Amino acid sequence: MALNKLHVLSGISTRRALPLLSARWYSDEGAIRDAGGAFSKKEKAIEDQYFRRLEQEQLQKLKDHANEHHKEEIDAHTQSIKELEEQIKRHKEKIERHKKKMEDH
């Protein structure tokens, strides 16, 4: 479900987004985890916090990349619009010149 949201938010295919996501590795192995208690809970909390922060950073990078891509695309379309408006202006001027020539004859 999170990948679908990523896909919609970013405009980047899920296949391309997968390498950017962090893989959460929860392990019950290790001396502190085996012992349980407060140290185990604290260690798990620190790991969870680290991975949440890492995922947030990666999501932000993904969003920034998508926003930059959309900005470039918008700029390209804006430039195309300006060029087309200039062409329209030239064509209108040309039509007016032809109308004047027709009136003079």
Tab-separated table of N, CA, C and O in Angstrom:
chain	number	residue	atom	x	y	z
A	1	MET	N	0.824	-1.186	0.000
A	1	MET	CA	0.000	0.000	0.000
A	1	MET	C	0.870	1.253	0.000
A	1	MET	O	0.589	2.200	-0.698
A	2	ALA	N	1.950	1.250	0.767
A	2	ALA	CA	2.841	2.403	0.796
A	2	ALA	C	3.474	2.633	-0.566
A	2	ALA	O	3.678	3.769	-0.979
A	3	LEU	N	3.770	1.560	-1.276
A	3	LEU	CA	4.367	1.708	-2.597
A	3	LEU	C	3.389	2.341	-3.569
A	3	LEU	O	3.779	3.127	-4.417
A	4	ASN	N	2.100	1.990	-3.439
A	4	ASN	CA	1.105	2.599	-4.308
A	4	ASN	C	1.031	4.100	-4.054
A	4	ASN	O	0.902	4.884	-4.965
A	5	LYS	N	1.103	4.516	-2.783
A	5	LYS	CA	1.087	5.939	-2.473
A	5	LYS	C	2.326	6.604	-3.046
A	5	LYS	O	2.257	7.697	-3.571
A	6	LEU	N	3.472	5.944	-2.950
A	6	LEU	CA	4.698	6.469	-3.521
A	6	LEU	C	4.554	6.666	-5.019
A	6	LEU	O	4.950	7.688	-5.558
A	7	HIS	N	3.975	5.675	-5.657
A	7	HIS	CA	3.799	5.721	-7.110
A	7	HIS	C	2.947	6.923	-7.488
A	7	HIS	O	3.278	7.663	-8.405
A	8	VAL	N	1.855	7.146	-6.771
A	8	VAL	CA	0.957	8.242	-7.076
A	8	VAL	C	1.614	9.581	-6.762
A	8	VAL	O	1.538	10.523	-7.537
A	9	LEU	N	2.293	9.682	-5.621
A	9	LEU	CA	2.907	10.936	-5.215
A	9	LEU	C	4.053	11.344	-6.121
A	9	LEU	O	4.239	12.492	-6.437
A	10	SER	N	4.836	10.406	-6.525
A	10	SER	CA	6.078	10.747	-7.192
A	10	SER	C	5.981	10.747	-8.704
A	10	SER	O	6.758	11.403	-9.361
A	11	GLY	N	5.084	9.973	-9.257
A	11	GLY	CA	5.054	9.839	-10.701
A	11	GLY	C	6.165	8.930	-11.201
A	11	GLY	O	6.392	8.802	-12.376
A	12	ILE	N	6.879	8.314	-10.288
A	12	ILE	CA	7.962	7.404	-10.639
A	12	ILE	C	7.437	5.990	-10.463
A	12	ILE	O	6.727	5.700	-9.518
A	13	SER	N	7.799	5.131	-11.377
A	13	SER	CA	7.294	3.772	-11.302
A	13	SER	C	7.724	3.103	-10.005
A	13	SER	O	8.772	3.396	-9.447
A	14	THR	N	6.888	2.189	-9.553
A	14	THR	CA	7.175	1.463	-8.323
A	14	THR	C	8.471	0.696	-8.460
A	14	THR	O	9.250	0.629	-7.520
A	15	ARG	N	8.733	0.175	-9.619
A	15	ARG	CA	9.964	-0.588	-9.843
A	15	ARG	C	11.187	0.289	-9.597
A	15	ARG	O	12.164	-0.127	-9.005
A	16	ARG	N	11.144	1.549	-10.039
A	16	ARG	CA	12.259	2.459	-9.827
A	16	ARG	C	12.325	2.918	-8.376
A	16	ARG	O	13.385	3.263	-7.891
A	17	ALA	N	11.198	2.951	-7.679
A	17	ALA	CA	11.173	3.443	-6.306
A	17	ALA	C	11.688	2.411	-5.320
A	17	ALA	O	12.187	2.768	-4.259
A	18	LEU	N	11.586	1.140	-5.649
A	18	LEU	CA	11.975	0.090	-4.704
A	18	LEU	C	13.410	0.205	-4.208
A	18	LEU	O	13.639	0.086	-3.008
A	19	PRO	N	14.398	0.448	-5.060
A	19	PRO	CA	15.764	0.531	-4.538
A	19	PRO	C	15.964	1.695	-3.569
A	19	PRO	O	16.870	1.675	-2.765
A	20	LEU	N	15.110	2.722	-3.659
A	20	LEU	CA	15.278	3.875	-2.805
A	20	LEU	C	14.729	3.649	-1.399
A	20	LEU	O	15.065	4.385	-0.479
A	21	LEU	N	13.861	2.676	-1.263
A	21	LEU	CA	13.250	2.431	0.037
A	21	LEU	C	14.185	1.637	0.929
A	21	LEU	O	14.908	0.777	0.487
A	22	SER	N	14.137	1.969	2.181
A	22	SER	CA	14.985	1.221	3.103
A	22	SER	C	14.307	-0.094	3.451
A	22	SER	O	13.096	-0.199	3.514
A	23	ALA	N	15.129	-1.069	3.674
A	23	ALA	CA	14.616	-2.367	4.090
A	23	ALA	C	14.735	-2.431	5.601
A	23	ALA	O	15.779	-2.186	6.173
A	24	ARG	N	13.642	-2.689	6.251
A	24	ARG	CA	13.676	-2.806	7.705
A	24	ARG	C	14.072	-4.221	8.063
A	24	ARG	O	13.411	-5.175	7.690
A	25	TRP	N	15.116	-4.309	8.798
A	25	TRP	CA	15.602	-5.612	9.236
A	25	TRP	C	15.407	-5.706	10.739
A	25	TRP	O	16.168	-5.133	11.505
A	26	TYR	N	14.375	-6.390	11.117
A	26	TYR	CA	14.132	-6.603	12.543
A	26	TYR	C	14.667	-7.973	12.891
A	26	TYR	O	14.280	-8.974	12.318
A	27	SER	N	15.544	-7.964	13.826
A	27	SER	CA	16.167	-9.207	14.211
A	27	SER	C	15.980	-9.415	15.696
A	27	SER	O	16.100	-8.490	16.488
A	28	ASP	N	15.670	-10.609	16.037
A	28	ASP	CA	15.557	-10.936	17.447
A	28	ASP	C	16.859	-11.524	17.956
A	28	ASP	O	16.947	-11.983	19.075
A	29	GLU	N	17.887	-11.497	17.117
A	29	GLU	CA	19.172	-12.056	17.502
A	29	GLU	C	20.006	-11.004	18.215
A	29	GLU	O	19.827	-9.816	18.035
A	30	GLY	N	20.960	-11.426	18.977
A	30	GLY	CA	21.862	-10.518	19.664
A	30	GLY	C	21.731	-10.663	21.161
A	30	GLY	O	20.670	-11.011	21.686
A	31	ALA	N	22.818	-10.371	21.847
A	31	ALA	CA	22.852	-10.585	23.288
A	31	ALA	C	21.848	-9.715	24.022
A	31	ALA	O	21.158	-10.179	24.942
A	32	ILE	N	21.729	-8.446	23.636
A	32	ILE	CA	20.821	-7.546	24.347
A	32	ILE	C	19.376	-7.945	24.092
A	32	ILE	O	18.566	-7.986	25.014
A	33	ARG	N	19.059	-8.276	22.838
A	33	ARG	CA	17.686	-8.686	22.534
A	33	ARG	C	17.327	-9.984	23.242
A	33	ARG	O	16.213	-10.169	23.690
A	34	ASP	N	18.308	-10.891	23.283
A	34	ASP	CA	18.046	-12.172	23.957
A	34	ASP	C	17.772	-11.966	25.433
A	34	ASP	O	16.955	-12.669	26.020
A	35	ALA	N	18.425	-10.982	26.025
A	35	ALA	CA	18.255	-10.747	27.456
A	35	ALA	C	16.899	-10.128	27.747
A	35	ALA	O	16.334	-10.342	28.819
A	36	GLY	N	16.358	-9.363	26.783
A	36	GLY	CA	15.059	-8.735	26.986
A	36	GLY	C	15.186	-7.555	27.933
A	36	GLY	O	16.261	-7.059	28.207
A	37	GLY	N	14.081	-7.086	28.419
A	37	GLY	CA	14.098	-6.006	29.392
A	37	GLY	C	14.209	-4.638	28.763
A	37	GLY	O	13.960	-4.442	27.581
A	38	ALA	N	14.613	-3.675	29.599
A	38	ALA	CA	14.649	-2.273	29.196
A	38	ALA	C	15.653	-2.018	28.079
A	38	ALA	O	15.394	-1.229	27.171
A	39	PHE	N	16.828	-2.655	28.137
A	39	PHE	CA	17.820	-2.441	27.084
A	39	PHE	C	17.305	-2.909	25.734
A	39	PHE	O	17.517	-2.263	24.706
A	40	SER	N	16.620	-4.024	25.717
A	40	SER	CA	16.069	-4.565	24.479
A	40	SER	C	15.031	-3.612	23.896
A	40	SER	O	15.017	-3.338	22.701
A	41	LYS	N	14.161	-3.088	24.765
A	41	LYS	CA	13.129	-2.153	24.306
A	41	LYS	C	13.762	-0.861	23.790
A	41	LYS	O	13.347	-0.320	22.771
A	42	LYS	N	14.775	-0.377	24.512
A	42	LYS	CA	15.436	0.858	24.092
A	42	LYS	C	16.139	0.660	22.747
A	42	LYS	O	16.062	1.510	21.863
A	43	GLU	N	16.818	-0.467	22.585
A	43	GLU	CA	17.498	-0.755	21.323
A	43	GLU	C	16.504	-0.811	20.165
A	43	GLU	O	16.734	-0.234	19.107
A	44	LYS	N	15.387	-1.471	20.375
A	44	LYS	CA	14.370	-1.570	19.328
A	44	LYS	C	13.811	-0.182	19.005
A	44	LYS	O	13.619	0.160	17.840
A	45	ALA	N	13.575	0.633	20.032
A	45	ALA	CA	13.050	1.980	19.807
A	45	ALA	C	14.035	2.824	18.997
A	45	ALA	O	13.646	3.563	18.090
A	46	ILE	N	15.319	2.702	19.317
A	46	ILE	CA	16.344	3.459	18.587
A	46	ILE	C	16.400	2.999	17.131
A	46	ILE	O	16.476	3.819	16.210
A	47	GLU	N	16.353	1.702	16.910
A	47	GLU	CA	16.357	1.182	15.536
A	47	GLU	C	15.129	1.649	14.769
A	47	GLU	O	15.230	2.078	13.619
A	48	ASP	N	13.965	1.565	15.412
A	48	ASP	CA	12.732	2.003	14.755
A	48	ASP	C	12.815	3.479	14.380
A	48	ASP	O	12.421	3.880	13.281
A	49	GLN	N	13.336	4.289	15.295
A	49	GLN	CA	13.466	5.720	15.039
A	49	GLN	C	14.426	5.966	13.865
A	49	GLN	O	14.147	6.782	12.988
A	50	TYR	N	15.529	5.254	13.838
A	50	TYR	CA	16.498	5.390	12.756
A	50	TYR	C	15.856	5.074	11.409
A	50	TYR	O	15.995	5.826	10.446
A	51	PHE	N	15.122	3.958	11.342
A	51	PHE	CA	14.519	3.567	10.064
A	51	PHE	C	13.393	4.503	9.652
A	51	PHE	O	13.213	4.789	8.471
A	52	ARG	N	12.633	5.003	10.621
A	52	ARG	CA	11.594	5.982	10.269
A	52	ARG	C	12.228	7.235	9.678
A	52	ARG	O	11.760	7.769	8.674
A	53	ARG	N	13.302	7.715	10.301
A	53	ARG	CA	13.995	8.903	9.807
A	53	ARG	C	14.571	8.639	8.416
A	53	ARG	O	14.455	9.468	7.510
A	54	LEU	N	15.174	7.486	8.229
A	54	LEU	CA	15.737	7.114	6.935
A	54	LEU	C	14.657	7.059	5.852
A	54	LEU	O	14.836	7.592	4.751
A	55	GLU	N	13.532	6.465	6.172
A	55	GLU	CA	12.430	6.397	5.203
A	55	GLU	C	11.912	7.785	4.872
A	55	GLU	O	11.605	8.088	3.708
A	56	GLN	N	11.797	8.659	5.879
A	56	GLN	CA	11.323	10.021	5.629
A	56	GLN	C	12.289	10.774	4.714
A	56	GLN	O	11.859	11.484	3.805
A	57	GLU	N	13.580	10.613	4.949
A	57	GLU	CA	14.572	11.263	4.090
A	57	GLU	C	14.472	10.746	2.659
A	57	GLU	O	14.535	11.525	1.699
A	58	GLN	N	14.301	9.441	2.507
A	58	GLN	CA	14.209	8.865	1.171
A	58	GLN	C	12.933	9.312	0.474
A	58	GLN	O	12.944	9.616	-0.722
A	59	LEU	N	11.834	9.376	1.206
A	59	LEU	CA	10.582	9.851	0.611
A	59	LEU	C	10.719	11.307	0.179
A	59	LEU	O	10.240	11.690	-0.893
A	60	GLN	N	11.382	12.115	1.005
A	60	GLN	CA	11.566	13.521	0.655
A	60	GLN	C	12.414	13.656	-0.603
A	60	GLN	O	12.108	14.460	-1.484
A	61	LYS	N	13.468	12.863	-0.701
A	61	LYS	CA	14.297	12.893	-1.913
A	61	LYS	C	13.479	12.499	-3.138
A	61	LYS	O	13.606	13.091	-4.207
A	62	LEU	N	12.640	11.492	-2.977
A	62	LEU	CA	11.794	11.030	-4.078
A	62	LEU	C	10.822	12.127	-4.496
A	62	LEU	O	10.644	12.405	-5.686
A	63	LYS	N	10.201	12.781	-3.520
A	63	LYS	CA	9.263	13.868	-3.813
A	63	LYS	C	9.986	15.040	-4.473
A	63	LYS	O	9.475	15.637	-5.428
A	64	ASP	N	11.178	15.386	-3.949
A	64	ASP	CA	11.936	16.489	-4.533
A	64	ASP	C	12.290	16.192	-5.985
A	64	ASP	O	12.198	17.069	-6.847
A	65	HIS	N	12.702	14.951	-6.237
A	65	HIS	CA	13.034	14.555	-7.613
A	65	HIS	C	11.808	14.686	-8.513
A	65	HIS	O	11.899	15.199	-9.634
A	66	ALA	N	10.668	14.219	-8.025
A	66	ALA	CA	9.438	14.295	-8.815
A	66	ALA	C	9.053	15.751	-9.054
A	66	ALA	O	8.665	16.130	-10.165
A	67	ASN	N	9.162	16.589	-8.014
A	67	ASN	CA	8.816	18.007	-8.162
A	67	ASN	C	9.733	18.691	-9.170
A	67	ASN	O	9.280	19.505	-9.971
A	68	GLU	N	11.008	18.373	-9.126
A	68	GLU	CA	11.955	18.960	-10.070
A	68	GLU	C	11.615	18.539	-11.505
A	68	GLU	O	11.648	19.353	-12.427
A	69	HIS	N	11.266	17.264	-11.657
A	69	HIS	CA	10.880	16.764	-12.984
A	69	HIS	C	9.649	17.515	-13.484
A	69	HIS	O	9.611	17.946	-14.647
A	70	HIS	N	8.655	17.709	-12.622
A	70	HIS	CA	7.434	18.411	-13.039
A	70	HIS	C	7.729	19.874	-13.356
A	70	HIS	O	7.177	20.428	-14.304
A	71	LYS	N	8.626	20.494	-12.593
A	71	LYS	CA	8.985	21.884	-12.855
A	71	LYS	C	9.643	22.012	-14.231
A	71	LYS	O	9.304	22.910	-14.996
A	72	GLU	N	10.547	21.099	-14.539
A	72	GLU	CA	11.207	21.122	-15.854
A	72	GLU	C	10.190	20.936	-16.972
A	72	GLU	O	10.267	21.597	-18.013
A	73	GLU	N	9.249	20.040	-16.750
A	73	GLU	CA	8.222	19.788	-17.762
A	73	GLU	C	7.334	21.018	-17.956
A	73	GLU	O	7.020	21.401	-19.089
A	74	ILE	N	6.951	21.657	-16.865
A	74	ILE	CA	6.127	22.869	-16.943
A	74	ILE	C	6.888	23.975	-17.665
A	74	ILE	O	6.325	24.684	-18.505
A	75	ASP	N	8.176	24.129	-17.339
A	75	ASP	CA	8.991	25.153	-18.001
A	75	ASP	C	9.063	24.904	-19.509
A	75	ASP	O	8.980	25.843	-20.305
A	76	ALA	N	9.205	23.657	-19.900
A	76	ALA	CA	9.267	23.323	-21.327
A	76	ALA	C	7.945	23.664	-22.020
A	76	ALA	O	7.939	24.221	-23.126
A	77	HIS	N	6.829	23.356	-21.361
A	77	HIS	CA	5.517	23.673	-21.948
A	77	HIS	C	5.308	25.187	-22.024
A	77	HIS	O	4.753	25.694	-23.003
A	78	THR	N	5.755	25.901	-20.998
A	78	THR	CA	5.629	27.364	-20.997
A	78	THR	C	6.413	27.956	-22.161
A	78	THR	O	5.929	28.867	-22.849
A	79	GLN	N	7.610	27.444	-22.388
A	79	GLN	CA	8.422	27.917	-23.507
A	79	GLN	C	7.728	27.622	-24.841
A	79	GLN	O	7.695	28.466	-25.740
A	80	SER	N	7.131	26.440	-24.962
A	80	SER	CA	6.402	26.089	-26.191
A	80	SER	C	5.227	27.034	-26.410
A	80	SER	O	4.972	27.458	-27.543
A	81	ILE	N	4.535	27.370	-25.350
A	81	ILE	CA	3.393	28.294	-25.456
A	81	ILE	C	3.866	29.654	-25.958
A	81	ILE	O	3.243	30.248	-26.850
A	82	LYS	N	4.972	30.154	-25.410
A	82	LYS	CA	5.500	31.452	-25.846
A	82	LYS	C	5.853	31.421	-27.326
A	82	LYS	O	5.538	32.355	-28.078
A	83	GLU	N	6.501	30.355	-27.752
A	83	GLU	CA	6.883	30.237	-29.161
A	83	GLU	C	5.655	30.185	-30.060
A	83	GLU	O	5.623	30.822	-31.121
A	84	LEU	N	4.634	29.459	-29.643
A	84	LEU	CA	3.407	29.371	-30.442
A	84	LEU	C	2.680	30.712	-30.486
A	84	LEU	O	2.130	31.092	-31.528
A	85	GLU	N	2.675	31.430	-29.372
A	85	GLU	CA	2.042	32.752	-29.362
A	85	GLU	C	2.761	33.708	-30.315
A	85	GLU	O	2.117	34.505	-30.998
A	86	GLU	N	4.093	33.611	-30.372
A	86	GLU	CA	4.861	34.442	-31.306
A	86	GLU	C	4.519	34.076	-32.756
A	86	GLU	O	4.390	34.962	-33.609
A	87	GLN	N	4.368	32.791	-33.020
A	87	GLN	CA	3.988	32.361	-34.373
A	87	GLN	C	2.605	32.889	-34.735
A	87	GLN	O	2.381	33.368	-35.861
A	88	ILE	N	1.682	32.830	-33.794
A	88	ILE	CA	0.329	33.342	-34.043
A	88	ILE	C	0.387	34.829	-34.352
A	88	ILE	O	-0.263	35.310	-35.295
A	89	LYS	N	1.171	35.550	-33.583
A	89	LYS	CA	1.311	36.998	-33.800
A	89	LYS	C	1.858	37.276	-35.199
A	89	LYS	O	1.331	38.131	-35.921
A	90	ARG	N	2.893	36.542	-35.617
A	90	ARG	CA	3.458	36.736	-36.961
A	90	ARG	C	2.435	36.421	-38.050
A	90	ARG	O	2.330	37.128	-39.048
A	91	HIS	N	1.668	35.358	-37.840
A	91	HIS	CA	0.652	34.985	-38.837
A	91	HIS	C	-0.443	36.043	-38.922
A	91	HIS	O	-0.912	36.377	-40.026
A	92	LYS	N	-0.846	36.582	-37.798
A	92	LYS	CA	-1.870	37.633	-37.817
A	92	LYS	C	-1.353	38.869	-38.547
A	92	LYS	O	-2.083	39.490	-39.330
A	93	GLU	N	-0.086	39.216	-38.301
A	93	GLU	CA	0.510	40.360	-39.000
A	93	GLU	C	0.574	40.095	-40.503
A	93	GLU	O	0.306	40.991	-41.316
A	94	LYS	N	0.902	38.887	-40.861
A	94	LYS	CA	0.975	38.520	-42.276
A	94	LYS	C	-0.411	38.613	-42.927
A	94	LYS	O	-0.563	39.107	-44.053
A	95	ILE	N	-1.422	38.162	-42.212
A	95	ILE	CA	-2.804	38.239	-42.721
A	95	ILE	C	-3.204	39.692	-42.933
A	95	ILE	O	-3.811	40.045	-43.952
A	96	GLU	N	-2.847	40.548	-41.974
A	96	GLU	CA	-3.184	41.974	-42.103
A	96	GLU	C	-2.484	42.592	-43.314
A	96	GLU	O	-3.083	43.396	-44.029
A	97	ARG	N	-1.234	42.220	-43.538
A	97	ARG	CA	-0.513	42.741	-44.708
A	97	ARG	C	-1.193	42.299	-46.003
A	97	ARG	O	-1.340	43.071	-46.947
A	98	HIS	N	-1.622	41.054	-46.042
A	98	HIS	CA	-2.312	40.543	-47.244
A	98	HIS	C	-3.646	41.242	-47.446
A	98	HIS	O	-4.037	41.538	-48.582
A	99	LYS	N	-4.351	41.488	-46.352
A	99	LYS	CA	-5.636	42.219	-46.460
A	99	LYS	C	-5.408	43.608	-47.035
A	99	LYS	O	-6.186	44.073	-47.896
A	100	LYS	N	-4.382	44.301	-46.591
A	100	LYS	CA	-4.079	45.637	-47.103
A	100	LYS	C	-3.726	45.590	-48.580
A	100	LYS	O	-4.123	46.451	-49.358
A	101	LYS	N	-2.968	44.582	-48.973
A	101	LYS	CA	-2.618	44.433	-50.381
A	101	LYS	C	-3.867	44.207	-51.227
A	101	LYS	O	-3.992	44.745	-52.324
A	102	MET	N	-4.783	43.417	-50.689
A	102	MET	CA	-6.017	43.116	-51.431
A	102	MET	C	-6.872	44.367	-51.541
A	102	MET	O	-7.513	44.593	-52.580
A	103	GLU	N	-6.883	45.198	-50.528
A	103	GLU	CA	-7.674	46.426	-50.554
A	103	GLU	C	-7.059	47.434	-51.546
A	103	GLU	O	-7.779	48.181	-52.182
A	104	ASP	N	-5.738	47.431	-51.644
A	104	ASP	CA	-5.050	48.364	-52.547
A	104	ASP	C	-5.280	47.992	-54.023
A	104	ASP	O	-5.229	48.835	-54.886
A	105	HIS	N	-5.555	46.782	-54.307
A	105	HIS	CA	-5.756	46.348	-55.701
A	105	HIS	C	-7.155	46.519	-56.062
A	105	HIS	O	-8.063	46.678	-56.343
